[in-house]
């Protein structure tokens, strides 16, 4: 797995697989495929974020700490976002 910055500046995640094949002249050529797994990686991160939030809730984490942790980890998932929660009485 690896990331690549595209021409438009977007970073995408890829996975590639290849196998060598000998040619009659003795040289080697690699046959392979490259797959864009950006959405799969994003979904894995979202599931981990959700799981972390549920674990914090189940462990009776204080509410303010819970919200801080969820916002901090959400900002990691969405680097262009600034997340906050305003609590009002």
Coordinates of C-alpha atoms in Angstrom, one line a residue:
X1 CA 0.0 0.0 0.0
X2 CA 1.2 3.5 -0.8
X3 CA 0.0 7.0 -1.3
X4 CA 0.5 9.2 -4.3
X5 CA -0.2 12.9 -4.8
X6 CA -2.1 13.3 -8.1
X7 CA -1.6 16.1 -10.6
X8 CA -4.6 18.0 -9.1
X9 CA -3.0 17.9 -5.6
X10 CA -5.2 15.2 -4.2
X11 CA -3.6 12.3 -2.3
X12 CA -4.9 8.9 -3.2
X13 CA -4.1 5.4 -1.8
X14 CA -3.0 2.6 -4.0
X15 CA -2.1 -1.1 -3.8
X16 CA -0.2 -2.9 -6.4
X17 CA 0.6 -6.5 -7.1
X18 CA 3.0 -7.8 -9.7
X19 CA 4.8 -11.0 -10.6
X20 CA 7.9 -11.5 -12.7
X21 CA 7.8 -13.4 -15.9
X22 CA 10.9 -14.7 -17.8
X23 CA 11.0 -14.0 -21.5
X24 CA 12.5 -16.4 -24.0
X25 CA 15.6 -14.2 -24.3
X26 CA 16.2 -14.5 -20.6
X27 CA 15.1 -11.0 -19.6
X28 CA 12.4 -10.5 -17.0
X29 CA 9.2 -8.5 -17.4
X30 CA 6.8 -7.7 -14.6
X31 CA 3.1 -8.1 -15.1
X32 CA 1.0 -6.3 -12.5
X33 CA -2.1 -4.3 -11.6
X34 CA -2.4 -1.1 -9.5
X35 CA -5.7 -0.6 -7.7
X36 CA -7.0 2.7 -6.2
X37 CA -8.0 1.8 -2.6
X38 CA -8.6 5.3 -1.4
X39 CA -12.3 4.7 -0.4
X40 CA -11.5 1.4 1.2
X41 CA -8.8 3.1 3.4
X42 CA -11.1 5.9 4.2
X43 CA -13.9 3.5 5.3
X44 CA -11.4 1.6 7.5
X45 CA -10.4 4.8 9.2
X46 CA -14.0 5.8 9.8
X47 CA -14.8 2.4 11.3
X48 CA -11.8 2.8 13.6
X49 CA -13.0 6.3 14.6
X50 CA -16.4 4.9 15.4
X51 CA -15.0 2.0 17.4
X52 CA -12.8 4.3 19.4
X53 CA -15.8 6.6 20.2
X54 CA -17.9 3.6 21.3
X55 CA -15.0 2.3 23.5
X56 CA -14.7 5.8 25.1
X57 CA -18.4 5.8 25.8
X58 CA -18.4 2.2 27.2
X59 CA -15.5 3.1 29.5
X60 CA -17.4 6.0 31.0
X61 CA -14.9 8.6 29.8
X62 CA -15.8 12.1 31.1
X63 CA -18.0 13.9 28.5
X64 CA -15.7 16.8 27.8
X65 CA -12.7 14.4 27.3
X66 CA -14.9 12.2 25.0
X67 CA -15.9 15.2 22.8
X68 CA -12.3 16.4 22.7
X69 CA -11.0 13.1 21.6
X70 CA -13.7 12.6 19.0
X71 CA -13.1 16.1 17.5
X72 CA -9.3 15.6 17.5
X73 CA -9.6 12.2 15.7
X74 CA -12.2 13.6 13.3
X75 CA -9.7 16.4 12.3
X76 CA -7.2 13.6 11.5
X77 CA -9.7 11.9 9.3
X78 CA -10.6 15.2 7.5
X79 CA -7.3 17.3 7.4
X80 CA -9.0 20.3 5.9
X81 CA -11.6 20.5 8.7
X82 CA -11.4 22.3 12.1
X83 CA -13.9 20.6 14.4
X84 CA -15.4 21.9 17.6
X85 CA -18.4 21.4 19.8
X86 CA -20.0 24.3 21.7
X87 CA -21.7 23.2 24.9
X88 CA -24.6 25.4 26.0
X89 CA -26.6 25.3 29.2

